PDB file of C-alpha atoms in Angstrom:
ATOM      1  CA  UNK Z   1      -2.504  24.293   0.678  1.00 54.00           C
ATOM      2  CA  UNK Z   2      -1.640  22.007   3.852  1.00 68.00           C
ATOM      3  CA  UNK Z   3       1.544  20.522   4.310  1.00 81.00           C
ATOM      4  CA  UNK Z   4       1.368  16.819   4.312  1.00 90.00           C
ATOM      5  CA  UNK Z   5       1.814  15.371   7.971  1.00 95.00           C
ATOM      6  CA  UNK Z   6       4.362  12.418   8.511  1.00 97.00           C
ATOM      7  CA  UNK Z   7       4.311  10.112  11.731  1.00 97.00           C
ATOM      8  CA  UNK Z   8       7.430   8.495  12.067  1.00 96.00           C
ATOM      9  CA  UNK Z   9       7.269   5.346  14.597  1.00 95.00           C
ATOM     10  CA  UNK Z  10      10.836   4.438  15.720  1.00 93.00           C
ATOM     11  CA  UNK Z  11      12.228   3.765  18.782  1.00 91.00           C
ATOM     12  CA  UNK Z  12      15.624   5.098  17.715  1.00 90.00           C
ATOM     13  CA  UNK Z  13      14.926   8.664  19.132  1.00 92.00           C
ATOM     14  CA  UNK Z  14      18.174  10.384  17.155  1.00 93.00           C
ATOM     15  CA  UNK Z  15      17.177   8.670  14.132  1.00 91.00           C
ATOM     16  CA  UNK Z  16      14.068  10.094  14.385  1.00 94.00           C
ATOM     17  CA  UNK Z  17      15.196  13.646  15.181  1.00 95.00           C
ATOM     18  CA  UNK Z  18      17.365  13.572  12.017  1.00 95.00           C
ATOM     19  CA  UNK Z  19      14.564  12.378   9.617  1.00 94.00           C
ATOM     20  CA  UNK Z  20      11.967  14.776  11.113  1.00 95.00           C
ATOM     21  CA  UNK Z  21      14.200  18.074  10.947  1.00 96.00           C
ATOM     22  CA  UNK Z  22      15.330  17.051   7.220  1.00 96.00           C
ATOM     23  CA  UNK Z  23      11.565  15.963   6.158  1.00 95.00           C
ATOM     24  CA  UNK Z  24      10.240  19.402   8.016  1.00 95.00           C
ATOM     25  CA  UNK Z  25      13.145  21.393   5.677  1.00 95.00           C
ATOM     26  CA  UNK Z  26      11.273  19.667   2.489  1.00 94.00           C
ATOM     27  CA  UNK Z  27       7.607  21.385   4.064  1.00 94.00           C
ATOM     28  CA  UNK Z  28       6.331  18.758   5.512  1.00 95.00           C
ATOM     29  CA  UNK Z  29       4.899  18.849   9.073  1.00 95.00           C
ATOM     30  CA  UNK Z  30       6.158  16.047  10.794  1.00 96.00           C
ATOM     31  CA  UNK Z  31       5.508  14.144  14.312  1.00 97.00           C
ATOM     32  CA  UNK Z  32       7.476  11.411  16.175  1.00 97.00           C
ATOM     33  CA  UNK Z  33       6.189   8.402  18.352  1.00 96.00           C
ATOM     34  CA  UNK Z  34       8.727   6.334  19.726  1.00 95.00           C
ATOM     35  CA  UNK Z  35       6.642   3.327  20.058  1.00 94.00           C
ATOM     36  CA  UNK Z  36       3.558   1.791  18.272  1.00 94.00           C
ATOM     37  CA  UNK Z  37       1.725   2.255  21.583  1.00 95.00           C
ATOM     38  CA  UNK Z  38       2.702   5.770  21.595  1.00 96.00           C
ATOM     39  CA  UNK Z  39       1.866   6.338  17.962  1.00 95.00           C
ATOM     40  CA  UNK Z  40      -1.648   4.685  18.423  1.00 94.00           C
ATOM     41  CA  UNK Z  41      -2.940   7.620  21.093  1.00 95.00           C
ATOM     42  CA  UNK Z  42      -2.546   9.668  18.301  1.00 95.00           C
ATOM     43  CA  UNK Z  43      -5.055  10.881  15.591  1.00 93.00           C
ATOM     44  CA  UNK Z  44      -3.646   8.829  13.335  1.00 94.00           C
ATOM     45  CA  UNK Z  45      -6.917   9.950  10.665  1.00 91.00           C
ATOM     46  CA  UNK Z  46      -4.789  13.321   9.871  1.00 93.00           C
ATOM     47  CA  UNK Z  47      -1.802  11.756   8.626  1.00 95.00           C
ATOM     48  CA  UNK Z  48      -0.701  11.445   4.745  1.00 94.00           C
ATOM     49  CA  UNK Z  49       2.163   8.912   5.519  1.00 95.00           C
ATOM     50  CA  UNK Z  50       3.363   6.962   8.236  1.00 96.00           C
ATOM     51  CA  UNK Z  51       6.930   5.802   8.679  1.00 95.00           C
ATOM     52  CA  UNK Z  52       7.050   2.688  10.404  1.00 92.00           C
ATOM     53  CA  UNK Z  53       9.725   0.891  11.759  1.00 89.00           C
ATOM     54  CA  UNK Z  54       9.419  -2.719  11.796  1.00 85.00           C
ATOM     55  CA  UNK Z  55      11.103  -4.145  15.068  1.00 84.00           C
ATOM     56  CA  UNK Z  56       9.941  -2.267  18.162  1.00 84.00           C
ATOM     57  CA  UNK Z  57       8.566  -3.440  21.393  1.00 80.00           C
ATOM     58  CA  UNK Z  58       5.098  -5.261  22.339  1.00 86.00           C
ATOM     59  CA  UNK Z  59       3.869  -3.903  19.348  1.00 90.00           C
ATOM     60  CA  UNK Z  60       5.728  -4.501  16.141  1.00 87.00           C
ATOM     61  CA  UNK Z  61       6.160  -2.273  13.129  1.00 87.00           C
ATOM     62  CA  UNK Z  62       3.877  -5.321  11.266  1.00 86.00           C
ATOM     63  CA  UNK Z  63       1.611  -5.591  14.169  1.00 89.00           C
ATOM     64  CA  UNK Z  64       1.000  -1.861  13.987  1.00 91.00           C
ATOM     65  CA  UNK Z  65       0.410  -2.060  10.229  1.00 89.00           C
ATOM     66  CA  UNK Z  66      -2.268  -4.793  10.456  1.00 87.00           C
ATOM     67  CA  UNK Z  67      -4.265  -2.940  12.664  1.00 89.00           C
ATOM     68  CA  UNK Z  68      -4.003  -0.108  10.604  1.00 89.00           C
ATOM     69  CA  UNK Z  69      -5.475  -1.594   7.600  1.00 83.00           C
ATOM     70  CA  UNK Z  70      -7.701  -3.325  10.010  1.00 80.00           C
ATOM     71  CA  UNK Z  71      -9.340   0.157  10.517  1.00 81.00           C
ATOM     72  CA  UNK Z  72     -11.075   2.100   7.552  1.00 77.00           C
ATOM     73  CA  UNK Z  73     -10.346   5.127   8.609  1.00 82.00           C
ATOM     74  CA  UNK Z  74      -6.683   4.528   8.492  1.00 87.00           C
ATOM     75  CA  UNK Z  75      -6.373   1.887   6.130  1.00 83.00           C
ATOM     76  CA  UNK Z  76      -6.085   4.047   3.171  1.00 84.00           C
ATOM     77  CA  UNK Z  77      -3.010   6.061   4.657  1.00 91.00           C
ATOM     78  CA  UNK Z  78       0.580   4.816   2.712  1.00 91.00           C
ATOM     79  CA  UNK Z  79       2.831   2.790   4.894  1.00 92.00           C
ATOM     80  CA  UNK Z  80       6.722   3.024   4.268  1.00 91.00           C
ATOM     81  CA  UNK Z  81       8.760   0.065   6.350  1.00 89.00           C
ATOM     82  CA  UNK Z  82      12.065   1.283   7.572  1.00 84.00           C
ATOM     83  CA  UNK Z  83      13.600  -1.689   9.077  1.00 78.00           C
ATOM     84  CA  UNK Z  84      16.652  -3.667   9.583  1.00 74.00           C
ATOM     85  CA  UNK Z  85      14.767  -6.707   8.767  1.00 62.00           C
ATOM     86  CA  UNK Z  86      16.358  -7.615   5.133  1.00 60.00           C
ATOM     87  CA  UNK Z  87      15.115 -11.421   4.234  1.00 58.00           C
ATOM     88  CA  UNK Z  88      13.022 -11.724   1.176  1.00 60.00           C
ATOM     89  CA  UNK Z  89      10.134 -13.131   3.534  1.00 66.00           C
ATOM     90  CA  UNK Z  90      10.143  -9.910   5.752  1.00 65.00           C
ATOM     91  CA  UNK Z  91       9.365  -7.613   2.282  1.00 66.00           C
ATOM     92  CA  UNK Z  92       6.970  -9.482   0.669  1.00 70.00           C
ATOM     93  CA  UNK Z  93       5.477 -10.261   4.198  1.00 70.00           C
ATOM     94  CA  UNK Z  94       5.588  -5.967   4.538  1.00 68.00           C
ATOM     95  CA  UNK Z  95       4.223  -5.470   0.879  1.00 70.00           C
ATOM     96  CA  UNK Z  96       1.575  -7.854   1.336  1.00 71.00           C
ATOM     97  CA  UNK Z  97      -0.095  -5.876   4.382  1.00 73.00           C
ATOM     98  CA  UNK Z  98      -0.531  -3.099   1.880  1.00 73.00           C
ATOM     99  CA  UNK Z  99       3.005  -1.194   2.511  1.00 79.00           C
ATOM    100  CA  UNK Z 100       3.858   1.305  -0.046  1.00 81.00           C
ATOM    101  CA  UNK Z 101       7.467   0.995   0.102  1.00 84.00           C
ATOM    102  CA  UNK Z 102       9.678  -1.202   2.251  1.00 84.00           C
ATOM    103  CA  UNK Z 103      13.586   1.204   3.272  1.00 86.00           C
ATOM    104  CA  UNK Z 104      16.282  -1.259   4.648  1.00 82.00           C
ATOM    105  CA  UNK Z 105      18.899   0.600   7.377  1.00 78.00           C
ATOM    106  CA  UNK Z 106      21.257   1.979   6.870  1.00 78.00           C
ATOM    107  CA  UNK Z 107      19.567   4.317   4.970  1.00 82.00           C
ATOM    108  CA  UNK Z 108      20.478   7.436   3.609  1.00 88.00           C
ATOM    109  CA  UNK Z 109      18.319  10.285   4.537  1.00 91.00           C
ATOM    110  CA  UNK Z 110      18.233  11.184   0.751  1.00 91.00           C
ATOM    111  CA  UNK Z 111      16.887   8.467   0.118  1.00 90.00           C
ATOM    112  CA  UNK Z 112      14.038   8.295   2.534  1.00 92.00           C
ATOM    113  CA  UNK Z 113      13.384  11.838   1.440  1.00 93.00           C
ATOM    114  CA  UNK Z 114      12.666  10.081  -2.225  1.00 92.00           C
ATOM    115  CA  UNK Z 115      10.868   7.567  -1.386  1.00 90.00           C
ATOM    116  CA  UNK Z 116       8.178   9.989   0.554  1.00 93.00           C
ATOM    117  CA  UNK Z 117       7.814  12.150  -1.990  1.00 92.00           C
ATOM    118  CA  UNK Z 118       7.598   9.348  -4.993  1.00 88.00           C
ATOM    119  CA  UNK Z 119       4.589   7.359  -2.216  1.00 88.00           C
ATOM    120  CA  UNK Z 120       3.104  10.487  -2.030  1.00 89.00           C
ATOM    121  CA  UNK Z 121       2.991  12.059  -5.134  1.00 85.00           C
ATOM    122  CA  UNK Z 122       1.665   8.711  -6.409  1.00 77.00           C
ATOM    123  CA  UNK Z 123      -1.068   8.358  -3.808  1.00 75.00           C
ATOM    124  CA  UNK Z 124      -2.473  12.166  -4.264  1.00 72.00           C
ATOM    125  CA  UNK Z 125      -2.438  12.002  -8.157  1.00 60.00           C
ATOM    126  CA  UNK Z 126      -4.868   8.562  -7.556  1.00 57.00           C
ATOM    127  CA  UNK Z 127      -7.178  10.978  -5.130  1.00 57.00           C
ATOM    128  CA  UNK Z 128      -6.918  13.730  -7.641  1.00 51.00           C
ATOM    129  CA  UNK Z 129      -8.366  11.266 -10.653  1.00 45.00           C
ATOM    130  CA  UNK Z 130     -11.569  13.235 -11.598  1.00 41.00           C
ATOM    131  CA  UNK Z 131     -14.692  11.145 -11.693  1.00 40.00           C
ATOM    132  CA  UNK Z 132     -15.529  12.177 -15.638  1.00 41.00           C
ATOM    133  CA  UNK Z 133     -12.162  10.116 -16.320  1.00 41.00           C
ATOM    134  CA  UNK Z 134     -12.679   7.486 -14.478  1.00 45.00           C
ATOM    135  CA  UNK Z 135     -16.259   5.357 -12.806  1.00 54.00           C
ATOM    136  CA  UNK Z 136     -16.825   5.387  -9.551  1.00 79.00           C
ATOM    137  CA  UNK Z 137     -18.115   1.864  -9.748  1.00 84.00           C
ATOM    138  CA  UNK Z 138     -16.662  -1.155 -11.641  1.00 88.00           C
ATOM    139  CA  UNK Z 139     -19.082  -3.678 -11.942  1.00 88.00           C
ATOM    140  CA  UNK Z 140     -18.647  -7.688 -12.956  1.00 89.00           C
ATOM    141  CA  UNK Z 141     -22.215  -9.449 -12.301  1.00 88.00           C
ATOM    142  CA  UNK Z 142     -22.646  -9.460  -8.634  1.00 89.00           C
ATOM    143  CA  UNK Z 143     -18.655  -8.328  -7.959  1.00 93.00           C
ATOM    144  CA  UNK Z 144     -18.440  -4.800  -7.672  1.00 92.00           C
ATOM    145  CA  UNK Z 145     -15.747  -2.193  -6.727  1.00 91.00           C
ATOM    146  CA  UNK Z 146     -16.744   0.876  -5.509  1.00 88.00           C
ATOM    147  CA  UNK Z 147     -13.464   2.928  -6.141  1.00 86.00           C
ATOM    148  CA  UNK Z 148     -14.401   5.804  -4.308  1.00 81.00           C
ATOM    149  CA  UNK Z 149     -14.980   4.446  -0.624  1.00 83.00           C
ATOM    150  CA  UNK Z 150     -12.259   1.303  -1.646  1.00 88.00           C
ATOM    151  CA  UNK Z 151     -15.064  -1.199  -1.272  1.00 90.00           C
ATOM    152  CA  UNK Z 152     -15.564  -4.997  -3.031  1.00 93.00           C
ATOM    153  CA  UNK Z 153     -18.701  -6.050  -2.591  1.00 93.00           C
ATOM    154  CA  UNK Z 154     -19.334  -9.914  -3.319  1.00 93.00           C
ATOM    155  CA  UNK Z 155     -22.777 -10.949  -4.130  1.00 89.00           C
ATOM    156  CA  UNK Z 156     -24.081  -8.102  -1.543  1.00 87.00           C
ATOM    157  CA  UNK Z 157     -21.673  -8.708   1.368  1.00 90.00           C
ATOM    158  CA  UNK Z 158     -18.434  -6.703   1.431  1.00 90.00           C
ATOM    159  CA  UNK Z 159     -15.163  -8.537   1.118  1.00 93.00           C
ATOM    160  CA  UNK Z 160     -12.189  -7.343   2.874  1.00 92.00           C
ATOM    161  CA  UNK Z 161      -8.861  -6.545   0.328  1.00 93.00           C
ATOM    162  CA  UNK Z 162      -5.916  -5.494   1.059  1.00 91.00           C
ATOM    163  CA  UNK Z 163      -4.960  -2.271  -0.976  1.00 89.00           C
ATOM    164  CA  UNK Z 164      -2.888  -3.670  -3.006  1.00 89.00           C
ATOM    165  CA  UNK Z 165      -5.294  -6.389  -3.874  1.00 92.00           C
ATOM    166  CA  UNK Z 166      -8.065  -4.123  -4.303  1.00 93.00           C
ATOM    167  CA  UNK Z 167      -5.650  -1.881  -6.660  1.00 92.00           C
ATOM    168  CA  UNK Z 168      -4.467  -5.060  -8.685  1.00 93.00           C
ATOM    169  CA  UNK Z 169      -8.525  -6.251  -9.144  1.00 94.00           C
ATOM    170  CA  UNK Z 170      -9.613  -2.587 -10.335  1.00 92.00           C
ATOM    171  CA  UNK Z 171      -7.127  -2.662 -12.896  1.00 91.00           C
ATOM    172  CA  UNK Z 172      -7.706  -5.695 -14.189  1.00 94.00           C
ATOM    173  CA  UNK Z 173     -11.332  -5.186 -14.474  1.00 92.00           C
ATOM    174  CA  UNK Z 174     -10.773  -1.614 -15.717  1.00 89.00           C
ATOM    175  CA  UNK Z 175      -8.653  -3.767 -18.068  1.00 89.00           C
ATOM    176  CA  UNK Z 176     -11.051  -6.637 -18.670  1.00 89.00           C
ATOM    177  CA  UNK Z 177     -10.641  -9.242 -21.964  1.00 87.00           C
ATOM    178  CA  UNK Z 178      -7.132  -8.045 -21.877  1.00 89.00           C
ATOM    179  CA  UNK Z 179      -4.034  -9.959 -21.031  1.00 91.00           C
ATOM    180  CA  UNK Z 180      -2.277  -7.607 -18.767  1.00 89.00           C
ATOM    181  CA  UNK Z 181       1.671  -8.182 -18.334  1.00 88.00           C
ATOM    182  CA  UNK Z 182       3.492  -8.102 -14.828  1.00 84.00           C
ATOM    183  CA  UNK Z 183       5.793  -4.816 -15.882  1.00 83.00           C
ATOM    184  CA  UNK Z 184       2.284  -2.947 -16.442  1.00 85.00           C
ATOM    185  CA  UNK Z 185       0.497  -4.140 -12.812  1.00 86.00           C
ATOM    186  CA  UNK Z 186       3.935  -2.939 -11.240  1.00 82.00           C
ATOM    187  CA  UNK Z 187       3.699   0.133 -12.642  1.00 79.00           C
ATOM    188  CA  UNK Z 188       0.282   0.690 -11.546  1.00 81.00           C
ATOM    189  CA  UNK Z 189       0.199  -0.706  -8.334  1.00 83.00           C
ATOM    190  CA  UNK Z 190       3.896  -0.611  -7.053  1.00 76.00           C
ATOM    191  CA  UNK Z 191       6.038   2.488  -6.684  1.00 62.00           C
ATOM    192  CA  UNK Z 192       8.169   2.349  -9.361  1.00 56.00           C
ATOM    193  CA  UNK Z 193      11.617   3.079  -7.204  1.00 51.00           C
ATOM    194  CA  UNK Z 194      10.328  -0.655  -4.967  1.00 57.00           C
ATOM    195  CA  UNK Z 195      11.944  -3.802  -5.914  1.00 58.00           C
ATOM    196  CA  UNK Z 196       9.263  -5.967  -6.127  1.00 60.00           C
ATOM    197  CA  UNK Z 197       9.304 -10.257  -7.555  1.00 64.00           C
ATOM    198  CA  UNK Z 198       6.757 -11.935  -9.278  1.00 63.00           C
ATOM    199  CA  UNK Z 199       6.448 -13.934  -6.171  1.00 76.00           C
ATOM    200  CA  UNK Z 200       4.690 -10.932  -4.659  1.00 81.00           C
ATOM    201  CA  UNK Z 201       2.217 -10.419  -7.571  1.00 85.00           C
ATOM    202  CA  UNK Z 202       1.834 -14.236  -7.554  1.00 87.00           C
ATOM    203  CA  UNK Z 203       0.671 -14.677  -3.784  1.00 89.00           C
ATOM    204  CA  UNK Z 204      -1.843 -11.094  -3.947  1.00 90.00           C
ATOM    205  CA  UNK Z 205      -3.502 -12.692  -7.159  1.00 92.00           C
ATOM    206  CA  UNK Z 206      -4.338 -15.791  -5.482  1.00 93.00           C
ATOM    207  CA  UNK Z 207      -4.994 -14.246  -2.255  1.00 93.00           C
ATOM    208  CA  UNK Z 208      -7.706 -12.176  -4.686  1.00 94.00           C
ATOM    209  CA  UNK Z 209      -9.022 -15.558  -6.355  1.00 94.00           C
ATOM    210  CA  UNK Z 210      -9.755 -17.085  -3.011  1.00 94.00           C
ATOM    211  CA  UNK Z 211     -11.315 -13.981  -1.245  1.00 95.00           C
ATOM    212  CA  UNK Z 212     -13.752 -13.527  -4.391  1.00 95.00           C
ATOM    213  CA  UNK Z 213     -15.516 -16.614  -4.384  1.00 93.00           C
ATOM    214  CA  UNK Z 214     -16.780 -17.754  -7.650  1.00 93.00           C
ATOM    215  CA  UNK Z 215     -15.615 -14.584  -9.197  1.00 94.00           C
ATOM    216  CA  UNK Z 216     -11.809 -15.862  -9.154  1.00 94.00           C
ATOM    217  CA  UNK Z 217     -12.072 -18.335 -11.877  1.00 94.00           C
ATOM    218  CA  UNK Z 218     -12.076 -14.981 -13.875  1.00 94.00           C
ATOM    219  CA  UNK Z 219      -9.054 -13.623 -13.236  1.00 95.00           C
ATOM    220  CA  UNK Z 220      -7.049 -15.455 -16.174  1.00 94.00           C
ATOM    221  CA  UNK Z 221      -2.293 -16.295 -15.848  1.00 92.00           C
ATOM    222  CA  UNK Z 222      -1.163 -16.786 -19.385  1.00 90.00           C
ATOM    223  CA  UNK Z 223       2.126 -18.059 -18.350  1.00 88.00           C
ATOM    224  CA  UNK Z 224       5.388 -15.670 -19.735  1.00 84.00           C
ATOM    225  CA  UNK Z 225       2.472 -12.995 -20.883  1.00 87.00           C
ATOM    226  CA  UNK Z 226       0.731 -11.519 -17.279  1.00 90.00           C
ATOM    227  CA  UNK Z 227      -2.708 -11.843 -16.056  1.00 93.00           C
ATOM    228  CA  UNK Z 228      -6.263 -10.792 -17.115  1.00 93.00           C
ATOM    229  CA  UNK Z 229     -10.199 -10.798 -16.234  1.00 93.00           C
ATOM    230  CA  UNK Z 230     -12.438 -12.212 -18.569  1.00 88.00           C
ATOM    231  CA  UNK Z 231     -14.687 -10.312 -20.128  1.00 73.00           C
TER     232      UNK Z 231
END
């Protein structure tokens, strides 16, 4: 089997000598770009994970990301944030783009190291999920969810979600009549090892509501329970 390829985009060239030699001793192959420009000439298709550092030059770390998910070729690829950006805002601003994970510096190397591993073990056991045990299509009237190509189609055009929105939706409809608590959407949708507040579940649910149209008024908040989709 193929190693799993890492970009890392940082301008801190040392920093990124250190991470790539220790991520290459764990078998990974691993590439640098020491700018978002730099990292953008690249074929950024073959990668499993990028590492993205937030605060660069004319291109930001965020910047970077948008376009990424902009793109569905590369919008599927898991993001981790390494940043010395620590505010509240910055992480759910990071998270909401569709970042997997979200590292503040200092970090330990260690602890990178995790984080990779936990994003990408999660990410290839979702590819690996065998169409007998689960449908490629989830289907709500005229809202469906083609979990295969990561499509939501709304009345016959196709919406544009975020992944984590699109991950939060399927599981609610996979879920649908039942009230489903914040604790179990986190597990599902959020690496386990991220600290993420209900703030951030809060603003992708009505970012979903809005971007669904009429469909929204289905998605159900029973206050101190969690949410659900009516059946």
């Amino acid at each position: 089997m193929a190693a799993d390829r890492i970009l890392i985009v940082d301008d801190e060239d040392t920093l990124c000598e250190v991470l790539k030699l220790n991520l290459e001793n764990e078998g990974y192959d691993v590439d640098i770009a020491l700018s978002a420009e730099q990292a953008l000439t690249y074929d950024l298709e073959s990668y499993s994970l990028i590492l993205l550092d937030v605060m660069m030059g004319e291109i930001s770390g965020i910047k970077m990301a948008k376009m990424l998910k902009a793109d569905v070729k590369t919008a599927e690829i898991p993001i981790i944030f390494c940043t010395a950006r620590d505010s509240e805002d910055d992480m759910i601003m990071g998270l909401n783009l569709g970042a997997d994970d979200y590292i503040m510096k200092p970090y330990t190397v260690r602890n990178v190291i995790a984080r990779v591993k936990s994003v990408l073990r999660r990410t290839s056991a979702h590819k690996d999920t065998s169409p007998s045990a689960k449908p490629n299509l989830l289907t709500v009237d005229g809202l469906h969810l083609d979990l295969e190509f990561k499509r939501c189609i709304v009345d016959g055009t196709e919406v544009k979600l975020t992944r984590k929105e699109f991950e939060i939706l399927a599981y609610l409809i996979a879920h649908r009549g039942k009230i489903c608590s914040r604790e179990q959407i986190l597990s599902r949708v959020w690496n386990d090892e991220v600290i993420v507040l209900d703030r951030t579940i809060d603003v992708n649910i009505t970012r979903l509501r809005s971007k669904i149209g009429k469909y929204g008024s289905l998605i159900v908040t029973r206050f101190g329970f969690g949410y659900g989709f009516r059946d």
